[in-house]
Every structure is written in C-alpha cells, then in structure tokens.
C-alpha cells in the first residue's frame, strides 16, 4: 500500500511538473517475462522516475552507489527497489562488490521480474546515444550462467525532452520492441555476444530518441533543428531531418541569439503567488546543483516537497484567519492556477 501511494504521488507530481508527458509503445513490454529496461540517460533522476511510474511493471533500479548514504536514505532506496552499482570512480576497491550486485540482479531476473539499468553508464544532456558500456551484459550473462533457459527480454527506452534544464518541460517515453537475449547469446563466444547485444540495443535507442551522431557538427546540427522548430518529442521525424540535412549539405556554423522574452502577466502572477517556493529554489537549492544534468531532478524535488509544505502552511493560515471553506477554495484556486500555468504557458 505504501509503495502504491508513493508511486502514484510521484506520478501526480510528474504530471503537475511537466507540460506534457506522452508514453508510446507500452504494448511492447512483456507482462510475464524477465525484463531489463535499457533507457538512454539525459536527465538524472527524472529519467528514473518517468520509467518507474510508466513501464507497466514494478521494477528494480540499478543506481550509482554514491547516491546511497546514511541509514534513512539507504532504507528508502531499498524500499523503492534501488540497487547500488559501483564504478571505478568510486574506488577500485569497491568494484569487487559488484559481484554480489550481479548475483542479486540474476536472482531478480530468475524470478521473472524487471530491472531498469542505464546502458550508457553516465548521463549527459546532449541529444545523442553514447557508446554503451558492457556492464548490463555482465548482468545478463550472470543470470544466464545461473539459469541457462531464462528468456530475458531487453526493452530499449527512448527518453525525449524539449529542454530538460528548463521549466516547465515536456517529455516522451518510447518503448522499443523487446529483444530476446537467447537469440544473441552464445556461451562459447562471450565477446561476440557482448558486441551483438550492444549493437541491437544501440540500434533501437538511436531510433527511439534524437541521435545527433557527428560530434564535430553537434552545435551546428542542433542550431539547425531549432531554426526548423523541430519537435524533439518526435524522434522519428527529428532523426529523419538530421539524416536528410547531412546528406544534402554541409553545415555552416550558426549562432542563434534568443532575445529575452518579456514576462507575461500569467508568469508574473505565477511568480507572485508562489514566491516563497521560487525564492527557496533560486537562492538555496539551485546554487547547490552539482551538474547541469541534475537541474531537473533538484527542481522537481524542490517543487514536489516545497509546494506540499507551502499549501499546508497556507491552508492552516487561512483556516485560522477565515474558515475551512475559504481556505479550501483559496488552495484549490492556487492549485488549479499553477496547473494551468504549467500546461498552457509559453
């Protein structure tokens, strides 16, 4: 019951935070087979939350070990099925702990459950699929060593954002066709199996999210897409436009200067009605964001908890100063106004 409440609270929070969230391809997700969800990784914890609440399964999550710390935090992460994975940057002496992690993941898959793992091994705001690490294949191979007949399904997930650092943003999740590990795995050819599996996953991911391949032309291609007002929530059309442009012409560097948009009355009212939460974000939380990729995560956490506290304080204040019905009406108006701002402001 607690898990259900937490999941649906986060689902509602994501709905209120984003202008639009669209989910495509959920019919591709097997219901009764072990699954390894493999999303691209741009937007830190937001990626995790979006997949977790909208994948039609109750998955475990492999997360970098440095986010764990302290008994309370570890207990919470364990409850929501997060499993720490250790990287070389965490210290070479920690890598040996991954053997136990792989065994744990193999046990999860052998029970027919699902795991979410980011195969790129890191996050980055650039609109491209980075080279996949072989860490997720080690999880697969360990599971097949223990249960050779296990029919593990790989489901690539394309996460697409309009502008992940800004608010309000929109997102599209595209679930790809399931890939059977058994069809690609050969226990006599481990290295070949790694290459085949990585290529199959990467190939789908490059169609499920925007993939700007040439590093040297990244800025030029991105600027071109902006001038075309491309919809980054539609990776199929965006990737088609990228390929067409690369074939037709060489890129000439352009600098796009966006003028400062004048604040609308709608935005001024929003800032005025919610200034305590907004000031807390801008003065206290935002300066502590460690990397640009974490901006959305920290902003969402501030909004999720900050507005909850803000509404409770306002409700208590208006009950004292006026009465219950006035307090309920004012808070309802504020909630509806804020939701309208997120969904329809430009």
Coordinates of C-alpha atoms in Angstrom, one line a residue:
X1 CA 0.0 0.0 0.0
X2 CA 2.8 2.4 0.9
X3 CA 4.6 1.7 -2.4
X4 CA 1.3 2.3 -4.3
X5 CA 0.8 5.6 -2.5
X6 CA 4.4 6.7 -3.2
X7 CA 4.3 5.7 -6.8
X8 CA 1.1 7.5 -7.5
X9 CA 2.2 10.6 -5.6
X10 CA 5.3 10.8 -7.8
X11 CA 3.2 10.1 -10.9
X12 CA 0.9 13.0 -9.9
X13 CA 3.9 15.2 -9.2
X14 CA 5.5 14.5 -12.6
X15 CA 2.1 15.3 -14.2
X16 CA 2.0 18.7 -12.4
X17 CA 5.7 19.4 -13.2
X18 CA 5.6 18.7 -16.9
X19 CA 3.6 20.4 -19.6
X20 CA 3.0 17.1 -21.3
X21 CA 4.1 13.5 -20.8
X22 CA 3.5 11.1 -23.6
X23 CA 4.1 7.3 -23.5
X24 CA 4.5 5.3 -26.7
X25 CA 5.0 1.6 -27.2
X26 CA 3.8 0.2 -23.8
X27 CA 2.3 -2.7 -25.7
X28 CA 5.9 -3.8 -26.4
X29 CA 6.5 -4.5 -22.7
X30 CA 6.2 -8.2 -21.9
X31 CA 4.0 -8.9 -18.9
X32 CA 5.2 -12.3 -17.7
X33 CA 8.9 -12.4 -18.6
X34 CA 12.1 -11.2 -17.0
X35 CA 12.9 -7.7 -18.4
X36 CA 15.9 -5.4 -18.5
X37 CA 14.7 -1.9 -19.3
X38 CA 17.5 0.0 -21.1
X39 CA 16.8 3.7 -21.4
X40 CA 19.1 6.5 -22.7
X41 CA 20.2 8.8 -19.8
X42 CA 19.9 12.6 -20.1
X43 CA 18.0 13.9 -17.1
X44 CA 19.4 12.2 -14.0
X45 CA 16.7 11.1 -11.5
X46 CA 13.8 12.4 -13.7
X47 CA 14.7 9.6 -16.2
X48 CA 14.4 7.0 -13.4
X49 CA 11.0 8.4 -12.2
X50 CA 9.4 8.6 -15.6
X51 CA 10.3 5.0 -16.4
X52 CA 9.5 3.7 -13.0
X53 CA 5.9 5.1 -12.9
X54 CA 5.1 4.3 -16.6
X55 CA 6.5 0.9 -17.5
X56 CA 3.6 -1.4 -16.6
X57 CA 6.0 -3.4 -14.3
X58 CA 7.3 -3.0 -10.7
X59 CA 11.0 -2.8 -11.5
X60 CA 14.2 -2.7 -9.5
X61 CA 16.7 0.0 -10.4
X62 CA 20.4 -0.1 -10.7
X63 CA 21.8 3.2 -9.4
X64 CA 25.3 4.7 -8.9
X65 CA 26.5 3.9 -5.4
X66 CA 27.4 7.4 -4.4
X67 CA 23.7 8.4 -4.1
X68 CA 23.4 6.0 -1.2
X69 CA 24.5 7.2 2.2
X70 CA 23.0 7.1 5.7
X71 CA 20.6 4.6 7.2
X72 CA 17.4 6.6 6.5
X73 CA 18.4 7.2 2.8
X74 CA 19.5 3.6 2.3
X75 CA 16.3 2.3 3.8
X76 CA 14.2 4.5 1.5
X77 CA 16.2 3.4 -1.6
X78 CA 15.9 -0.3 -0.6
X79 CA 12.2 0.1 -0.2
X80 CA 11.8 1.5 -3.7
X81 CA 13.9 -1.3 -5.1
X82 CA 17.1 0.6 -5.8
X83 CA 20.4 -1.5 -6.0
X84 CA 23.8 0.2 -5.8
X85 CA 26.3 -0.4 -8.7
X86 CA 29.9 0.5 -8.1
X87 CA 32.1 2.3 -10.7
X88 CA 35.8 2.8 -10.9
X89 CA 35.4 6.4 -9.8
X90 CA 34.0 5.1 -6.5
X91 CA 37.4 3.5 -5.9
X92 CA 38.9 0.3 -7.4
X93 CA 38.5 -1.5 -4.0
X94 CA 34.7 -1.1 -4.4
X95 CA 34.5 -2.9 -7.8
X96 CA 34.6 -6.3 -6.1
X97 CA 31.2 -5.5 -4.5
X98 CA 29.7 -5.7 -8.0
X99 CA 29.9 -9.5 -8.0
X100 CA 27.3 -9.5 -5.2
X101 CA 25.2 -7.0 -7.2
X102 CA 25.3 -9.1 -10.3
X103 CA 24.2 -12.1 -8.3
X104 CA 21.4 -10.2 -6.8
X105 CA 20.3 -9.0 -10.3
X106 CA 20.4 -12.5 -11.6
X107 CA 18.2 -13.7 -8.8
X108 CA 15.7 -10.9 -9.6
X109 CA 15.6 -11.8 -13.3
X110 CA 15.3 -15.6 -12.4
X111 CA 12.0 -14.7 -10.6
X112 CA 10.6 -13.1 -13.8
X113 CA 10.9 -9.6 -12.5
X114 CA 12.1 -6.4 -14.2
X115 CA 15.2 -4.2 -13.7
X116 CA 15.9 -0.7 -15.0
X117 CA 19.6 -0.1 -16.0
X118 CA 21.1 2.8 -18.0
X119 CA 23.5 1.1 -20.5
X120 CA 25.4 4.3 -21.3
X121 CA 26.8 4.2 -17.8
X122 CA 26.5 8.0 -17.3
X123 CA 24.2 10.9 -18.1
X124 CA 24.6 13.9 -20.4
X125 CA 22.2 16.5 -21.8
X126 CA 23.4 16.1 -25.4
X127 CA 20.8 14.7 -27.7
X128 CA 22.7 11.5 -28.7
X129 CA 23.1 7.9 -27.8
X130 CA 26.5 7.5 -26.3
X131 CA 28.6 4.3 -26.6
X132 CA 27.1 1.6 -24.4
X133 CA 29.1 0.1 -21.6
X134 CA 29.3 -3.7 -21.2
X135 CA 28.0 -3.6 -17.6
X136 CA 24.5 -4.5 -18.5
X137 CA 25.7 -7.5 -20.4
X138 CA 27.5 -8.8 -17.3
X139 CA 24.2 -8.7 -15.5
X140 CA 22.7 -10.7 -18.3
X141 CA 25.5 -13.3 -18.5
X142 CA 25.5 -13.9 -14.8
X143 CA 21.7 -14.6 -14.9
X144 CA 22.2 -17.0 -17.8
X145 CA 25.0 -18.8 -16.1
X146 CA 22.7 -19.5 -13.2
X147 CA 19.6 -20.1 -15.3
X148 CA 20.6 -21.1 -18.9
X149 CA 17.0 -21.4 -20.1
X150 CA 15.9 -17.9 -18.8
X151 CA 14.1 -15.9 -21.5
X152 CA 15.3 -12.4 -20.7
X153 CA 13.8 -9.6 -22.7
X154 CA 15.7 -6.4 -23.4
X155 CA 13.4 -3.4 -23.8
X156 CA 15.2 -0.2 -25.0
X157 CA 13.5 3.0 -23.9
X158 CA 14.0 6.4 -25.6
X159 CA 13.6 9.4 -23.3
X160 CA 13.0 12.6 -25.1
X161 CA 12.8 16.1 -23.7
X162 CA 12.1 19.5 -25.2
X163 CA 14.6 21.3 -22.9
X164 CA 15.5 19.2 -19.9
X165 CA 17.1 22.0 -17.9
X166 CA 14.1 24.4 -18.1
X167 CA 10.6 24.5 -16.5
X168 CA 8.0 23.6 -17.5
X169 CA 9.3 20.9 -19.8
X170 CA 7.6 18.1 -21.8
X171 CA 8.7 14.5 -22.3
X172 CA 8.0 11.5 -24.4
X173 CA 8.9 7.9 -23.5
X174 CA 9.2 5.5 -26.4
X175 CA 9.4 1.8 -25.6
X176 CA 11.1 -0.3 -28.2
X177 CA 10.5 -3.9 -29.4
X178 CA 11.7 -6.5 -26.9
X179 CA 15.0 -8.2 -27.8
X180 CA 15.5 -11.8 -26.8
X181 CA 18.9 -12.3 -25.2
X182 CA 18.7 -16.0 -26.0
X183 CA 18.8 -15.2 -29.7
X184 CA 22.0 -13.2 -29.4
X185 CA 23.9 -15.1 -26.6
X186 CA 26.5 -17.8 -27.2
X187 CA 28.2 -19.1 -24.1
X188 CA 31.2 -20.2 -26.3
X189 CA 31.6 -16.7 -27.7
X190 CA 31.2 -14.2 -24.9
X191 CA 32.9 -11.3 -26.6
X192 CA 30.8 -11.8 -29.8
X193 CA 27.7 -11.9 -27.6
X194 CA 28.6 -8.6 -26.0
X195 CA 29.0 -7.0 -29.4
X196 CA 25.8 -8.4 -30.8
X197 CA 23.7 -7.4 -27.8
X198 CA 25.1 -3.9 -27.6
X199 CA 24.6 -3.3 -31.3
X200 CA 21.0 -4.5 -31.1
X201 CA 20.2 -2.2 -28.2
X202 CA 22.1 0.8 -29.5
X203 CA 20.4 0.5 -32.9
X204 CA 16.9 0.7 -31.4
X205 CA 17.8 3.5 -29.0
X206 CA 19.1 5.6 -31.9
X207 CA 15.5 5.5 -33.4
X208 CA 13.7 5.9 -30.1
X209 CA 15.4 9.2 -29.2
X210 CA 17.1 12.0 -31.1
X211 CA 20.6 10.9 -32.1
X212 CA 23.0 13.6 -33.4
X213 CA 25.9 11.4 -34.3
X214 CA 28.8 13.6 -35.6
X215 CA 30.4 15.3 -32.5
X216 CA 32.2 17.9 -34.7
X217 CA 28.8 19.1 -36.1
X218 CA 26.8 18.8 -32.9
X219 CA 26.3 22.5 -32.3
X220 CA 25.6 23.2 -36.0
X221 CA 23.0 20.4 -36.3
X222 CA 21.3 21.4 -33.0
X223 CA 21.1 25.0 -34.2
X224 CA 19.6 23.9 -37.5
X225 CA 17.0 21.8 -35.8
X226 CA 16.0 24.8 -33.6
X227 CA 15.6 27.0 -36.7
X228 CA 13.3 24.4 -38.2
X229 CA 11.3 24.4 -34.9
X230 CA 11.6 20.6 -34.8
X231 CA 9.5 18.7 -32.2
X232 CA 12.1 16.9 -30.1
X233 CA 9.3 14.8 -28.7
X234 CA 9.1 13.1 -32.1
X235 CA 12.4 11.3 -32.5
X236 CA 11.4 9.6 -35.8
X237 CA 10.9 12.8 -37.6
X238 CA 13.8 14.6 -35.9
X239 CA 16.3 11.8 -36.9
X240 CA 14.9 11.8 -40.5
X241 CA 15.5 15.5 -40.7
X242 CA 19.1 15.1 -39.3
X243 CA 19.9 12.4 -41.9
X244 CA 18.4 14.4 -44.7
X245 CA 20.3 17.5 -43.8
X246 CA 23.6 15.7 -43.5
X247 CA 23.1 14.1 -47.0
X248 CA 22.0 17.3 -48.7
X249 CA 24.6 19.9 -47.5
X250 CA 27.5 20.6 -45.2
X251 CA 26.7 22.6 -42.2
X252 CA 27.7 26.2 -41.8
X253 CA 28.1 27.2 -38.2
X254 CA 25.3 29.5 -37.0
X255 CA 24.8 31.3 -33.8
X256 CA 21.2 31.6 -32.7
X257 CA 20.6 34.5 -30.4
X258 CA 17.4 34.3 -28.5
X259 CA 16.0 37.6 -27.2
X260 CA 14.9 37.9 -23.6
X261 CA 11.2 37.1 -23.6
X262 CA 9.1 39.6 -21.8
X263 CA 7.3 38.1 -18.9
X264 CA 3.6 37.7 -19.5
X265 CA 1.0 38.7 -16.9
X266 CA 0.4 35.0 -16.5
X267 CA 4.0 34.4 -15.5
X268 CA 4.1 37.5 -13.2
X269 CA 1.0 36.2 -11.3
X270 CA 2.6 32.7 -11.0
X271 CA 5.8 34.2 -9.6
X272 CA 3.9 36.4 -7.2
X273 CA 1.6 33.7 -5.9
X274 CA 4.4 31.2 -5.4
X275 CA 7.4 33.4 -4.5
X276 CA 8.4 31.6 -1.2
X277 CA 8.9 28.3 -3.1
X278 CA 10.6 30.0 -6.1
X279 CA 12.9 32.0 -3.8
X280 CA 13.9 28.9 -2.0
X281 CA 14.7 27.2 -5.3
X282 CA 16.7 30.1 -6.7
X283 CA 18.6 31.2 -3.6
X284 CA 19.0 27.9 -1.7
X285 CA 18.7 24.9 -3.9
X286 CA 19.8 26.0 -7.4
X287 CA 23.3 27.1 -6.4
X288 CA 23.9 23.6 -5.0
X289 CA 23.1 21.7 -8.2
X290 CA 26.3 19.8 -8.8
X291 CA 25.9 19.3 -12.6
X292 CA 23.6 20.7 -15.3
X293 CA 22.1 17.2 -15.8
X294 CA 20.8 17.4 -12.2
X295 CA 18.9 20.7 -12.7
X296 CA 15.6 19.0 -13.5
X297 CA 16.0 16.5 -10.6
X298 CA 16.7 19.2 -8.0
X299 CA 13.9 21.4 -9.3
X300 CA 11.4 18.6 -9.3
X301 CA 12.3 17.6 -5.7
X302 CA 12.0 21.2 -4.6
X303 CA 8.6 21.6 -6.3
X304 CA 7.3 18.2 -5.1
X305 CA 8.2 18.8 -1.4
X306 CA 8.2 22.7 -1.4
X307 CA 4.7 23.1 -2.8
X308 CA 3.3 20.4 -0.5
X309 CA 4.7 22.3 2.5
X310 CA 3.6 25.7 1.1
X311 CA 0.0 24.5 0.5
X312 CA -0.2 23.1 4.0
X313 CA 1.1 26.3 5.6
X314 CA -1.3 28.5 3.5
X315 CA -4.3 26.2 4.3
X316 CA -3.6 26.4 8.1
X317 CA -3.2 30.1 7.9
X318 CA -6.4 30.7 6.0
X319 CA -8.4 28.4 8.3
X320 CA -7.2 30.4 11.2
X321 CA -7.8 33.8 9.6
X322 CA -11.0 32.9 7.8
X323 CA -12.7 29.4 7.9
X324 CA -12.3 26.0 6.4
X325 CA -14.3 26.6 3.2
X326 CA -12.5 29.8 2.4
X327 CA -9.1 28.1 3.0
X328 CA -10.2 25.1 0.8
X329 CA -11.4 27.5 -2.0
X330 CA -8.1 29.5 -2.0
X331 CA -5.9 26.5 -2.0
X332 CA -8.0 24.9 -4.8
X333 CA -7.7 28.1 -6.9
X334 CA -3.9 28.2 -6.4
X335 CA -3.5 24.6 -7.3
X336 CA -5.7 24.9 -10.5
X337 CA -3.9 28.2 -11.5
X338 CA -0.5 26.6 -11.1
X339 CA -1.5 23.6 -13.1
X340 CA -2.9 25.8 -15.9
X341 CA 0.4 27.8 -15.9
X342 CA 2.4 24.6 -16.3
X343 CA 0.2 23.1 -19.0
X344 CA -0.5 26.2 -21.2
X345 CA 2.0 29.0 -20.5
X346 CA 4.6 29.7 -23.2

